[in-house]
Coordinates of C-alpha atoms in Angstrom, one line a residue:
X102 CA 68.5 -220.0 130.9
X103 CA 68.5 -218.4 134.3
X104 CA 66.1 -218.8 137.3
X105 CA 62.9 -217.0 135.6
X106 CA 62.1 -214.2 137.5
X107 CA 58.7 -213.3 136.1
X108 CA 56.7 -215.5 133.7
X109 CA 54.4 -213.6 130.9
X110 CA 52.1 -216.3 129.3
X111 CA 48.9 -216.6 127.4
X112 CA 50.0 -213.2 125.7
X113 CA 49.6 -211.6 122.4
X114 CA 53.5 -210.5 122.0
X115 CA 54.2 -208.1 119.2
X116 CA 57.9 -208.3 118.9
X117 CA 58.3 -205.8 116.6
X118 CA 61.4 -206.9 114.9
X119 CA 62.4 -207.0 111.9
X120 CA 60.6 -210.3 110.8
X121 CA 57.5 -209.1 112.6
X122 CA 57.5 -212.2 114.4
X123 CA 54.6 -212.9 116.9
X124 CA 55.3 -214.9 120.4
X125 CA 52.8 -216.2 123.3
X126 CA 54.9 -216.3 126.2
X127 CA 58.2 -214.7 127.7
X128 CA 60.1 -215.2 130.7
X129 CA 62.6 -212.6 132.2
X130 CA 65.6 -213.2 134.7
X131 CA 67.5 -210.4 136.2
X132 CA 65.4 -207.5 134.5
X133 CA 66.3 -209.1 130.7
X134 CA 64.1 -211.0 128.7
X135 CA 65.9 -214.5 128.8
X136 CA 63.5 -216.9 126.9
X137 CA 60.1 -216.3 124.8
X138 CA 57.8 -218.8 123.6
X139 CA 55.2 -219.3 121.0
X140 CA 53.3 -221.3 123.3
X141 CA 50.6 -219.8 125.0
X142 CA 51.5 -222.1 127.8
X143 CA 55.2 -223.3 127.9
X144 CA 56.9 -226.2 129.0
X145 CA 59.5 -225.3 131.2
X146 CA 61.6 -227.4 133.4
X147 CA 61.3 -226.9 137.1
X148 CA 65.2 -225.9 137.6
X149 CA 63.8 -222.2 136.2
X150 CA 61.2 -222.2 138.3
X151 CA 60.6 -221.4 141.9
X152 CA 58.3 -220.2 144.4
X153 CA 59.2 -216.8 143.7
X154 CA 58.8 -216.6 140.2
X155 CA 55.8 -214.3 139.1
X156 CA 53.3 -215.9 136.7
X157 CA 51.0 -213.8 135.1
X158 CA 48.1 -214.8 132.9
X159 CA 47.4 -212.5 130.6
X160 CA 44.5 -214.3 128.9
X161 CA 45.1 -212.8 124.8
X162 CA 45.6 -209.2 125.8
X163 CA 48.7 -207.7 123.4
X164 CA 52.5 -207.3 125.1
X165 CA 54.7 -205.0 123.3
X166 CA 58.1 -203.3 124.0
X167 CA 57.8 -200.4 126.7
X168 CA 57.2 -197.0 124.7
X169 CA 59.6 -194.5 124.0
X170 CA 58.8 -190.5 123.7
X171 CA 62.1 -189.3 122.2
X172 CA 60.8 -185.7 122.6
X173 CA 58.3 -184.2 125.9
X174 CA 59.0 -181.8 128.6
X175 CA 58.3 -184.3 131.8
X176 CA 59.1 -181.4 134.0
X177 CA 57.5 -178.5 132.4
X178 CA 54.4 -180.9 132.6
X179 CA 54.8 -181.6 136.1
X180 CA 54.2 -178.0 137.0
X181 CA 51.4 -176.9 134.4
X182 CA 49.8 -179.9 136.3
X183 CA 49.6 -177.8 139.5
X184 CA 49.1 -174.2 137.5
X185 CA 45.4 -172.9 136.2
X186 CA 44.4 -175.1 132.8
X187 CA 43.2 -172.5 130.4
X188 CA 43.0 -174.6 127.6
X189 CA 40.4 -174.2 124.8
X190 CA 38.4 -176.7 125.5
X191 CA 37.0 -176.3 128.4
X192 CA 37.5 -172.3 128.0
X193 CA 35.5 -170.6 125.4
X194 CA 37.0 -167.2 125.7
X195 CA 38.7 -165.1 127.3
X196 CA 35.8 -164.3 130.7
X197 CA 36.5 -167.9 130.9
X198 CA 40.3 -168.4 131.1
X199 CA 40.0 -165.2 133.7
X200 CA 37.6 -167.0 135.8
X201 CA 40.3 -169.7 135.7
X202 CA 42.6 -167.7 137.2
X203 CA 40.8 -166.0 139.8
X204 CA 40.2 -169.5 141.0
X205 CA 43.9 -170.3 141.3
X206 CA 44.6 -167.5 143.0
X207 CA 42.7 -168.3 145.5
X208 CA 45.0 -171.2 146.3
X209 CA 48.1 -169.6 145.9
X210 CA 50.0 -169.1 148.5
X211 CA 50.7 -165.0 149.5
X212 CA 54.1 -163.9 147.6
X213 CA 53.5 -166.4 144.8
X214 CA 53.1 -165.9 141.1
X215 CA 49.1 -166.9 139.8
X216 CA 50.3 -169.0 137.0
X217 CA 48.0 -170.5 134.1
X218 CA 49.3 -172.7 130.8
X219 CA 47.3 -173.7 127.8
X220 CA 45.5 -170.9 126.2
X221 CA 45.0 -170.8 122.2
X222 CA 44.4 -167.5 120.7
X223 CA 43.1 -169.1 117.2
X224 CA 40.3 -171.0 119.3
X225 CA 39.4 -168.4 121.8
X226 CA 35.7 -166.9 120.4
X227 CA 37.9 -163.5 120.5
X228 CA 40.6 -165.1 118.3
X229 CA 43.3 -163.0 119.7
X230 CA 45.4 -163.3 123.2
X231 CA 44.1 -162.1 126.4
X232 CA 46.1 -159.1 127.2
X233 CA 47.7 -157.4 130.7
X234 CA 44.6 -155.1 131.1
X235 CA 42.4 -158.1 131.4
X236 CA 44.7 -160.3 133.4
X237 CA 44.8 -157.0 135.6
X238 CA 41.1 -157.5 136.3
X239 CA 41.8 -160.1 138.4
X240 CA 44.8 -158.7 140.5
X241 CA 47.4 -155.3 139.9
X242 CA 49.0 -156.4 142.7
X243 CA 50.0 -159.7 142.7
X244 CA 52.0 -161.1 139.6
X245 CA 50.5 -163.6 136.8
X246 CA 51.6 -164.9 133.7
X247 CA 49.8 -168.1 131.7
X248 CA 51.7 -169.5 128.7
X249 CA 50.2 -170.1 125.5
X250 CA 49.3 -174.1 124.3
X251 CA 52.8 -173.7 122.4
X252 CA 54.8 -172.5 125.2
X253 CA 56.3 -170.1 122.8
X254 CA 54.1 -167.2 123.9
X255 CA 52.6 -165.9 127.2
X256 CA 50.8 -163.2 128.8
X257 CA 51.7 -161.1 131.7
X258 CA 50.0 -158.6 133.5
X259 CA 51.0 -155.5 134.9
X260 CA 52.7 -156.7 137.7
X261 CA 54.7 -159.1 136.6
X262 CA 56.3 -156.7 134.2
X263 CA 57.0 -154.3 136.9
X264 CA 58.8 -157.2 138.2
X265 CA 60.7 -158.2 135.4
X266 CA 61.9 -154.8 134.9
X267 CA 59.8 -154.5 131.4
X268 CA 59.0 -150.8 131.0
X269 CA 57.7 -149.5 127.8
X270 CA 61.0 -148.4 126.4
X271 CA 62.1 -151.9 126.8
X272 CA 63.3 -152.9 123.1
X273 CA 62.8 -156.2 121.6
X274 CA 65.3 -159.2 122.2
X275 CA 66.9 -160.8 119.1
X276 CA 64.6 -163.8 118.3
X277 CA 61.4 -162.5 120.6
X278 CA 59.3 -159.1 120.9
X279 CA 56.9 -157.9 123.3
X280 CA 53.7 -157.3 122.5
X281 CA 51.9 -153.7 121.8
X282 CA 48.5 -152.6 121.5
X283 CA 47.4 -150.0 118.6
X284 CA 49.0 -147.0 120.6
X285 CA 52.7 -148.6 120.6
X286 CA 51.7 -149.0 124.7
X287 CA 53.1 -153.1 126.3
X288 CA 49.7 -155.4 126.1
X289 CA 51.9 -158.2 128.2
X290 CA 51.9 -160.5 125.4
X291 CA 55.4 -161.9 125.5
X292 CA 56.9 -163.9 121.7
X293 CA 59.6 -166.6 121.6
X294 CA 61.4 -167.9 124.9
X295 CA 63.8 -164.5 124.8
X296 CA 60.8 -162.6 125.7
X297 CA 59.5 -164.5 127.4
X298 CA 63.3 -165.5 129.8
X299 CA 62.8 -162.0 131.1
X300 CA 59.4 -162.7 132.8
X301 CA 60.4 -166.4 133.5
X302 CA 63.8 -165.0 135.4
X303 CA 61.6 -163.3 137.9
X304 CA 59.5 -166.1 139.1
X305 CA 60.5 -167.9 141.9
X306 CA 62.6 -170.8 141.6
X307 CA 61.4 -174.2 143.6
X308 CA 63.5 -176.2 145.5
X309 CA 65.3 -178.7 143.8
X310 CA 63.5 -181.2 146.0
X311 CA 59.9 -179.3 145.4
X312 CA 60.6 -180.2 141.8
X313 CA 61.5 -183.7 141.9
X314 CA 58.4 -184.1 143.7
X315 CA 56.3 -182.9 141.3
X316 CA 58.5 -185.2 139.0
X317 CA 57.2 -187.8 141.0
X318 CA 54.0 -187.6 140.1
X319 CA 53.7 -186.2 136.6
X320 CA 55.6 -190.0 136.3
X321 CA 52.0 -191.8 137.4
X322 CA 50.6 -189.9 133.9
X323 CA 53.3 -191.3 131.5
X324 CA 53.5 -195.0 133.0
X325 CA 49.9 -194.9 132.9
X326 CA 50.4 -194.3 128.6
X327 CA 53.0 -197.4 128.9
X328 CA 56.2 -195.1 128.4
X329 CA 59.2 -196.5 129.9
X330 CA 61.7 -194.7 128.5
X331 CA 61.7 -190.5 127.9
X332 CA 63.6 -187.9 126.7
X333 CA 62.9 -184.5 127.9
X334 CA 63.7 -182.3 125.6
X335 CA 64.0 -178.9 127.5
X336 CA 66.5 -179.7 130.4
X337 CA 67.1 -176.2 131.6
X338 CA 64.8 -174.3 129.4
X339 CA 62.6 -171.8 132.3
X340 CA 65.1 -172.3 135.2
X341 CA 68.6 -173.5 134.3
X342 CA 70.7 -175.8 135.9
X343 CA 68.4 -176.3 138.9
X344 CA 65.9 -178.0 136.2
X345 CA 69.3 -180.7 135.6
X346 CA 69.4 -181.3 139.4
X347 CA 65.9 -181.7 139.8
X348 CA 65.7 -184.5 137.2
X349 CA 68.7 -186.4 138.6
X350 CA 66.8 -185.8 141.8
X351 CA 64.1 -187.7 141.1
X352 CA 66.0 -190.2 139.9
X353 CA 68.3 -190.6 142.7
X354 CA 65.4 -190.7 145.3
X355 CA 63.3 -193.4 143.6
X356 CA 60.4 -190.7 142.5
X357 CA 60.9 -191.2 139.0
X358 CA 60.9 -194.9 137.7
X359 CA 61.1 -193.8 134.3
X360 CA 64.5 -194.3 131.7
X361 CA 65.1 -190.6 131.4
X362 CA 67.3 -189.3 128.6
X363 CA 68.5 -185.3 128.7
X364 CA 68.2 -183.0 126.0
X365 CA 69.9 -179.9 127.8
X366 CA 70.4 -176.9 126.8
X367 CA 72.9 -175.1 124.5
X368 CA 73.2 -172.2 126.7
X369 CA 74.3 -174.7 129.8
X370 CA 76.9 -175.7 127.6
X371 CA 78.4 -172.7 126.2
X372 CA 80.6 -169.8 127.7
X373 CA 79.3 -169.0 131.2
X374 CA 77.4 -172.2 131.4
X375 CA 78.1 -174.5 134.3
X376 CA 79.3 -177.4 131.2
X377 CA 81.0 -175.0 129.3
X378 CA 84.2 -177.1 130.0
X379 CA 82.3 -180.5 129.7
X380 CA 82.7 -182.7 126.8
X381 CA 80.0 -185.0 125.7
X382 CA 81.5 -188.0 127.5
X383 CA 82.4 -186.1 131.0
X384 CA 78.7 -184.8 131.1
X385 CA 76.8 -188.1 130.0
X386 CA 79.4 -189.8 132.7
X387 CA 78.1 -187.0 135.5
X388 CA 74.4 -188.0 134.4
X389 CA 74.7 -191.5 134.9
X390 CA 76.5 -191.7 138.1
X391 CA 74.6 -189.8 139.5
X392 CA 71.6 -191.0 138.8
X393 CA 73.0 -194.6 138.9
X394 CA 72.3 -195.3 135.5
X395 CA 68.8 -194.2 135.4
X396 CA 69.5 -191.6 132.8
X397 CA 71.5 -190.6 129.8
X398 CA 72.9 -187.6 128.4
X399 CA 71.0 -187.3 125.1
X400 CA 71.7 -184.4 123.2
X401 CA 72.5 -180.6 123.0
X402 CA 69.4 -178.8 122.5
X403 CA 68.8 -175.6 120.0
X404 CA 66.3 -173.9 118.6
X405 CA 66.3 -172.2 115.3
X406 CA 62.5 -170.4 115.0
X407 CA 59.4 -170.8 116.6
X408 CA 56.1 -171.7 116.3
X409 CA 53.5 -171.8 113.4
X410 CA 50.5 -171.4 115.1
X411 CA 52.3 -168.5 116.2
X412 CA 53.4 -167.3 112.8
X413 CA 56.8 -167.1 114.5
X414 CA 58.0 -171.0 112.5
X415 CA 60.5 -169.5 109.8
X416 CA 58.6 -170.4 106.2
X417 CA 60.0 -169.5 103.0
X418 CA 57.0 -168.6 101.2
X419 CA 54.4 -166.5 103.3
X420 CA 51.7 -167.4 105.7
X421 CA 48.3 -167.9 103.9
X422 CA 46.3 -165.1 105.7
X423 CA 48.9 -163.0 106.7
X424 CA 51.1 -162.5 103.4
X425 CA 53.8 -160.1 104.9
X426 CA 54.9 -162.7 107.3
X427 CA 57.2 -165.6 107.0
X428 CA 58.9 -165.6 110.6
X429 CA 61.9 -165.0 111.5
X430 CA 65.4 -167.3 112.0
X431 CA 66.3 -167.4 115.7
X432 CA 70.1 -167.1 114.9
X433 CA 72.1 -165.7 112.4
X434 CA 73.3 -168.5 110.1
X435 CA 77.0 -168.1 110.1
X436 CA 76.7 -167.8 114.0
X437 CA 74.4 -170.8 114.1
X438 CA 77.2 -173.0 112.2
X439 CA 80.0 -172.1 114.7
X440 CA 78.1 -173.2 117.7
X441 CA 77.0 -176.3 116.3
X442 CA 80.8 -177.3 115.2
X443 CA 81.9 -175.8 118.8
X444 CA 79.2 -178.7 120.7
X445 CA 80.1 -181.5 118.0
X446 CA 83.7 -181.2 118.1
X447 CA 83.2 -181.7 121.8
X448 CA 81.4 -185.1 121.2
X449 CA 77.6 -183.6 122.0
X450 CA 74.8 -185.1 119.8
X451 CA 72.7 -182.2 118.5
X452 CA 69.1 -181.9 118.4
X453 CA 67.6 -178.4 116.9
X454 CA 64.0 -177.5 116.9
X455 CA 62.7 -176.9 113.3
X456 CA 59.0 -176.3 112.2
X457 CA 59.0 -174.3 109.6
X458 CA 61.1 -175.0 106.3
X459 CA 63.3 -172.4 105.7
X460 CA 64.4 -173.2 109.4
X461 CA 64.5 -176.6 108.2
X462 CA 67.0 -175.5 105.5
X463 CA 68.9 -173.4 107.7
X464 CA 69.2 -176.1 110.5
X465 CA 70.4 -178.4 107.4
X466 CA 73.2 -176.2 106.0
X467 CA 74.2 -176.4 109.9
X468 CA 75.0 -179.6 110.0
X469 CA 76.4 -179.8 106.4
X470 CA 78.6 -177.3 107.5
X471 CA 80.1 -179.2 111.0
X472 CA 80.3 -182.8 109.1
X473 CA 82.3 -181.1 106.2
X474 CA 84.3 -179.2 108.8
X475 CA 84.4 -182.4 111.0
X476 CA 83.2 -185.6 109.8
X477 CA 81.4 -187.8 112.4
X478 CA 80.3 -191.4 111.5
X479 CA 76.8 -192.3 112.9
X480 CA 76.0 -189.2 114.3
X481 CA 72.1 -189.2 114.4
X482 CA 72.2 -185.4 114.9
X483 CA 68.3 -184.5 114.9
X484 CA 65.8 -182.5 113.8
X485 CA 63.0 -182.0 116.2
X486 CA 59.2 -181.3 114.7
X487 CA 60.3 -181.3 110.9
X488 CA 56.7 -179.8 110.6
X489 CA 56.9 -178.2 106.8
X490 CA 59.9 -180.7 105.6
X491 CA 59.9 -180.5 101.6
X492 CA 60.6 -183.3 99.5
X493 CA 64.3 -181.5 98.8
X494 CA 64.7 -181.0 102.7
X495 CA 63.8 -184.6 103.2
X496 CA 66.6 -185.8 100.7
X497 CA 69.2 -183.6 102.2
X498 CA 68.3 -185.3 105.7
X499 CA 68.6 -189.0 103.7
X500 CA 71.8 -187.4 102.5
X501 CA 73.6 -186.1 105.5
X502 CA 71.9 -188.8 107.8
X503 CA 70.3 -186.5 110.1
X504 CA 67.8 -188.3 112.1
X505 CA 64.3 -187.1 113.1
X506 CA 61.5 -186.8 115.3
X507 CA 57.7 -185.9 113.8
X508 CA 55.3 -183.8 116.2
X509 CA 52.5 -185.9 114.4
X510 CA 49.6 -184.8 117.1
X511 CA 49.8 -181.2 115.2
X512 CA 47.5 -183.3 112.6
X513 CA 45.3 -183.5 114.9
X514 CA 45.0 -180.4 116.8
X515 CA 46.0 -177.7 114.4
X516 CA 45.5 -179.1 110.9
X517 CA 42.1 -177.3 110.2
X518 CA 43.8 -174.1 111.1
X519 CA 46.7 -175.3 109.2
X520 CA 44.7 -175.3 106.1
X521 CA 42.1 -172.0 106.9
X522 CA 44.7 -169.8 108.2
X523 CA 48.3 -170.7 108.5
X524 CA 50.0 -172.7 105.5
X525 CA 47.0 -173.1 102.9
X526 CA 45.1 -176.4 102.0
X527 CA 48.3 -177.5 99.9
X528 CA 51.1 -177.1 102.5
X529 CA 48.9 -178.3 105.3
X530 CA 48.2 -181.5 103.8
X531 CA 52.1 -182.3 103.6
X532 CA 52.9 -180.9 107.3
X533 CA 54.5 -184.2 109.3
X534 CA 55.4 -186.3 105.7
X535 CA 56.2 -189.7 107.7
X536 CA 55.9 -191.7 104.5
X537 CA 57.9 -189.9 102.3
X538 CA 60.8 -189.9 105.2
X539 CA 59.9 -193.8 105.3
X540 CA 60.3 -194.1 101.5
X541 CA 63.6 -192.7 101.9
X542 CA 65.3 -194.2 104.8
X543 CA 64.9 -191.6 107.3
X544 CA 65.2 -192.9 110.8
X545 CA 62.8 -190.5 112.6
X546 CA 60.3 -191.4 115.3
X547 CA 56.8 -189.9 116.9
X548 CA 56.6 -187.6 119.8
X549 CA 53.6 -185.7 121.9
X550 CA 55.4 -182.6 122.9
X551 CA 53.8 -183.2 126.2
X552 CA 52.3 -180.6 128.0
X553 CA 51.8 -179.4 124.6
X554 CA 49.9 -182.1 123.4
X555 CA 48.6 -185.0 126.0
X556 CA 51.1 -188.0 126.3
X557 CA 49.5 -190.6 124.9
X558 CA 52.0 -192.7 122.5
X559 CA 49.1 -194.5 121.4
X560 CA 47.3 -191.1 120.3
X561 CA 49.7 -190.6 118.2
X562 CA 50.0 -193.8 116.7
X563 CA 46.4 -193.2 116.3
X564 CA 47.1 -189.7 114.4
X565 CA 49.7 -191.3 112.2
X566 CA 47.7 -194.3 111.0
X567 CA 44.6 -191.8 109.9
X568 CA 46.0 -188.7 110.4
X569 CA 42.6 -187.2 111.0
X570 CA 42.0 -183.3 112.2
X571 CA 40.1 -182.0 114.8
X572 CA 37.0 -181.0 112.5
X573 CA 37.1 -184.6 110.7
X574 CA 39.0 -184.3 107.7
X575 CA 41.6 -186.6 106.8
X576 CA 44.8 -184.2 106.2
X577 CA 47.7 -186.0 103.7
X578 CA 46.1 -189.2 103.0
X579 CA 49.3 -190.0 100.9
X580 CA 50.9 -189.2 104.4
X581 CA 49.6 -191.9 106.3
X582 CA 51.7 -195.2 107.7
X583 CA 50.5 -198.4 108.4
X584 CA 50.2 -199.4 112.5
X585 CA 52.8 -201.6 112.8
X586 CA 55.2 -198.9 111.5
X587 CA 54.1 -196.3 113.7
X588 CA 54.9 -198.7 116.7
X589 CA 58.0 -198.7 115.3
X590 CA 58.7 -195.1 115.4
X591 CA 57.5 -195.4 119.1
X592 CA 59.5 -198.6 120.6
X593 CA 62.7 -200.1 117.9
X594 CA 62.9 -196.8 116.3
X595 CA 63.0 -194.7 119.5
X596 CA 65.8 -196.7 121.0
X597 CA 67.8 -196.5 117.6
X598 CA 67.7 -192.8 117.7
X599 CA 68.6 -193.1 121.5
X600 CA 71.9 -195.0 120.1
X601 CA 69.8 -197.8 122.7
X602 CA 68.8 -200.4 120.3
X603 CA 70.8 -203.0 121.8
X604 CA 69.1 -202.8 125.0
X605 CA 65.6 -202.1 124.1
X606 CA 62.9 -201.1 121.3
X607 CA 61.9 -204.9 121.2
X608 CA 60.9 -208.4 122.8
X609 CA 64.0 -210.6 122.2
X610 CA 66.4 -212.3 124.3
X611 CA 68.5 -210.1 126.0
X612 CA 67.0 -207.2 125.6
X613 CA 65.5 -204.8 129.0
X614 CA 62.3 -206.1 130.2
X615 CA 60.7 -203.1 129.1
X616 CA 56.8 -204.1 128.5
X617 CA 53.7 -202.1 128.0
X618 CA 50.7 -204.3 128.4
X619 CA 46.9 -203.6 126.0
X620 CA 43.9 -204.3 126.2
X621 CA 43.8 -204.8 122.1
X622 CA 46.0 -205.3 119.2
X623 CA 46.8 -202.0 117.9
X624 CA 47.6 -203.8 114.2
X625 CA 44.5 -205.5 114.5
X626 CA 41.5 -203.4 115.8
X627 CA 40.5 -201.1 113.4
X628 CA 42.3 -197.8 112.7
X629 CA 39.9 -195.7 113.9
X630 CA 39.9 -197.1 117.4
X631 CA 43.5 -197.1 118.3
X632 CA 43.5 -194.2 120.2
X633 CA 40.8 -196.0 122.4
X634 CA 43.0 -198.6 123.6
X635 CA 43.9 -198.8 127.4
X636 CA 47.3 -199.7 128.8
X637 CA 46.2 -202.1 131.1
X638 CA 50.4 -202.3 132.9
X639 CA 53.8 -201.2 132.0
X640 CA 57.1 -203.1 134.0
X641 CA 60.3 -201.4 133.4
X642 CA 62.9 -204.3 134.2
X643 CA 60.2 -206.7 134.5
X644 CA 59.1 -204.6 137.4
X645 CA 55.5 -203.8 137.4
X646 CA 55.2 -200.0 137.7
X647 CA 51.7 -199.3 136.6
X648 CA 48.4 -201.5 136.7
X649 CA 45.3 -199.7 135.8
X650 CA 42.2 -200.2 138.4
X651 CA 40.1 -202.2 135.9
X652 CA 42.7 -205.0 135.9
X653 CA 43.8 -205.2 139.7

């Protein structure tokens, strides 16, 4: 054993390995945990100790790996941090979201865009989305545009589509459409990102610097949740390859203390992109020298529908209150399949938004397609959201070994509409089905879709454990996975699916010193109060990065 570092004793230590061992004490040397105890108060000679070794007491409170959030958008959070929250609550309708962003543009700077994030059609008292006449109430002349809670949608008003160059002969995009009122006129409600990429274009891009600032901070949140390791699933999403510099950035300057994994997208990878030559290796090499090791290439991102609050997730039987629509594909399937073998015959792990479950199926016969074509031993292509997964869709995953990652906070904040307007009581109660993935094998973890939902990994531990709704109602009891198992999918599991389990996902020699510190026993407390548990530090290589003020 090396000279010990820092000293953790007097701890509740959830290992979380396989034998669900339990420890009271752990020392760690060099940012690696290099001894653990099951005494609360361990003999230890004095050759490991010296007068800079940090002792700390923790006096029962629970020590468990760092969490991991295989799937949030840490940048795309950083900004809708400084933009206009019109987010049902606090807003009621839509006089409310506008007073919201009158008050923001008071504080932006002349020349700027007013922009706002957050707004929910289904819970506004108009049940609709605001349109470009409203948000023209508060300015014609200076440009605004606030994105729907989903981030698939938006609303623009008049100026900003004078901007953009949308005039009312515009026609649709393939995968997106632009809204029209009852006369066929533009009501600046923008669907799906290819819509929407024609507003976004226009709005000026910060400074690579500007953003890894606001990196920087949006950091604070997450290490405040105890996530130590994130994967941000949108690299280049609203502003290209200025997004990928950003992140390395922050990561380079010391603003970002996270382990930051890169889910970048297809389009920066294919003909015109700046990696259109890059293979896997040469781009996860660029990452990680330049961000000395901080971060990791993690994946080629894709996206094969949309959303099902926003009826735009592709189903393949109808939507319950609106029986003409099942959504739509995002790409032609026989398209779809060569760009997926193009990215993994050049090494690139492939992660592909799903919802809905014929995009479920479609993203499935993808990747059937490219292993037949090219087989490729552990893989762990991914599904991301796996919202409306069938039984049949869950054995073809088991089958193929594609991995995946559950959006299990939609449980939460959209099951009741799930059930009154959406999918229907019987495929709402089966949305997220983390035990029949369990029962079969299925590597797959938990994720917060942060800013879509709040990042709070113990939230959704919290949602998985009772899967509870919004309005009370327990949705998919059947569903439901015991605590120590959703831990998993948050810490051992995370770092599997990050091809990083023999650095992290749990306390054992070796391993990262990756720690988030409670205030309570998440296996122990009862069910219902999980989500009330405070993260009272997180270390990332036995570094303290985040103490809350109650325990200073």
């Amino acid at each position: 054993m090396k000279t010990i570092d820092l000293l953790i004793k007097n701890a509740n230590i959830l290992t979380l390995d396989d034998q669900h061992s339990r420890a009271r004490s752990v020392a760690v040397s060099d940012g690696r945990i290099c001894k653990i105890w099951t005494e609360s108060e361990p003999s230890i000679d004095d050759t490991y100790i010296n007068s800079d070794t940090k002792v700390i007491d923790l006096k029962g409170a629970t020590l468990l790996p760092g969490f991991i959030d295989t799937h949030n958008h840490l940048l795309m959070y950083s900004q809708f941090r400084r933009q206009a929250n019109c987010s049902t609550p606090p807003n009621r309708n839509i006089p409310d979201i506008l007073e919201k962003v009158k008050e923001q543009a008071t504080i932006t700077p002349s020349g700027e865009w007013v922009l706002g994030w957050g707004y929910d059609n289904t819970l506004l008292e108009e049940n609709r989305h605001p349109t470009r006449m409203e948000l023209d109430e508060v300015s014609t002349d200076i440009p605004i545009l606030i994105r729907h809670t989903s981030s698939h949608f938006a609303v623009a008003n008049s100026k900003a589509l004078e901007i953009a160059g949308i005039h009312e002969d515009i026609q649709d995009p393939p995968g997106g459409r632009f809204g029209r009122d009852d006369h066929g006129k533009l009501n600046g409600v923008l669907y799906e990102f290819p819509a929407l990429s024609l507003v976004q274009a226009s709005i000026p891009t910060s400074s690579v610097n500007e953003m890894a600032s606001l990196i920087g901070e949006a950091t604070k949140d997450y290490l405040a949740q105890g996530i130590t390791t994130s994967s941000d699933a949108g690299v280049g999403l609203d502003f290209g390859i200025t997004e990928f510099d950003a992140h390395l950035k922050a990561l380079e300057n010391g603003n970002n203390p996270l382990r930051m994994r890169f889910m970048v997208l297809h389009h920066l990878l294919n003909e015109n992109g700046p990696f259109q030559h890059y293979s896997a290796k040469q781009l996860d090499k660029e990452i990680r020298d330049r961000s000395n090791n901080r971060a990791t290439l993690d994946s080629a991102k894709l996206f094969q529908d949309g959303s099902i609050q926003g009826l735009t997730a592709a189903l393949r039987e109808p939507y319950y209150t609106e029986q003409e629509t099942y959504g739509e594909l995002l790409n032609d399937q026989e398209d779809f399949n060569d760009e997926l073998l193009h990215l993994h015959n050049r090494g690139f792990r492939i992660a592909i938004h799903g919802n809905g479950d014929r995009a479920i199926e479609s993203i499935l016969d993808g990747y059937e397609y490219i292993l037949a074509t090219n087989p490729r031993a552990d893989h762990r292509h991914r599904i991301e959201h796996i919202q409306t997964a069938t039984s049949n869709d869950l054995d073809r995953m088991r089958a193929l070994d594609v991995k995946g990652s559950f959006f299990i906070n939609h449980v939460y904040y959209w099951g009741d509409r799930h059930k009154r307007l959406f999918l229907g009581p019987d495929r709402a109660k089966r949305i997220n089905p983390l035990a029949d993935a369990s029962k079969r094998g299925i590597l797959y973890t938990l994720h917060s879709d942060c800013p879509i939902t709040p990042i709070s990994p113990l939230f959704s531990v919290w949602a998985a454990v009772n899967r509870l709704t919004m309005e009370g109602d327990v949705l998919g009891e059947d569903q439901r996975i015991s605590a120590e198992e959703a831990l998993r999918t948050m810490t051992i599991d995370g770092a599997k699916l990050n091809f990083d389990e023999d650095n992290l996902g749990i306390i054992e020699v070796g391993k990262l010193a990756d720690f988030a510190i409670l205030d309570a026993d998440p296996t122990t407390i009862h069910p219902m109060k999980i989500k009330d548990i405070q993260v009272m530090a997180t270390f990332v290589d036995g570094e303290l990065v985040y103490e809350s003020e109650t325990t200073k």
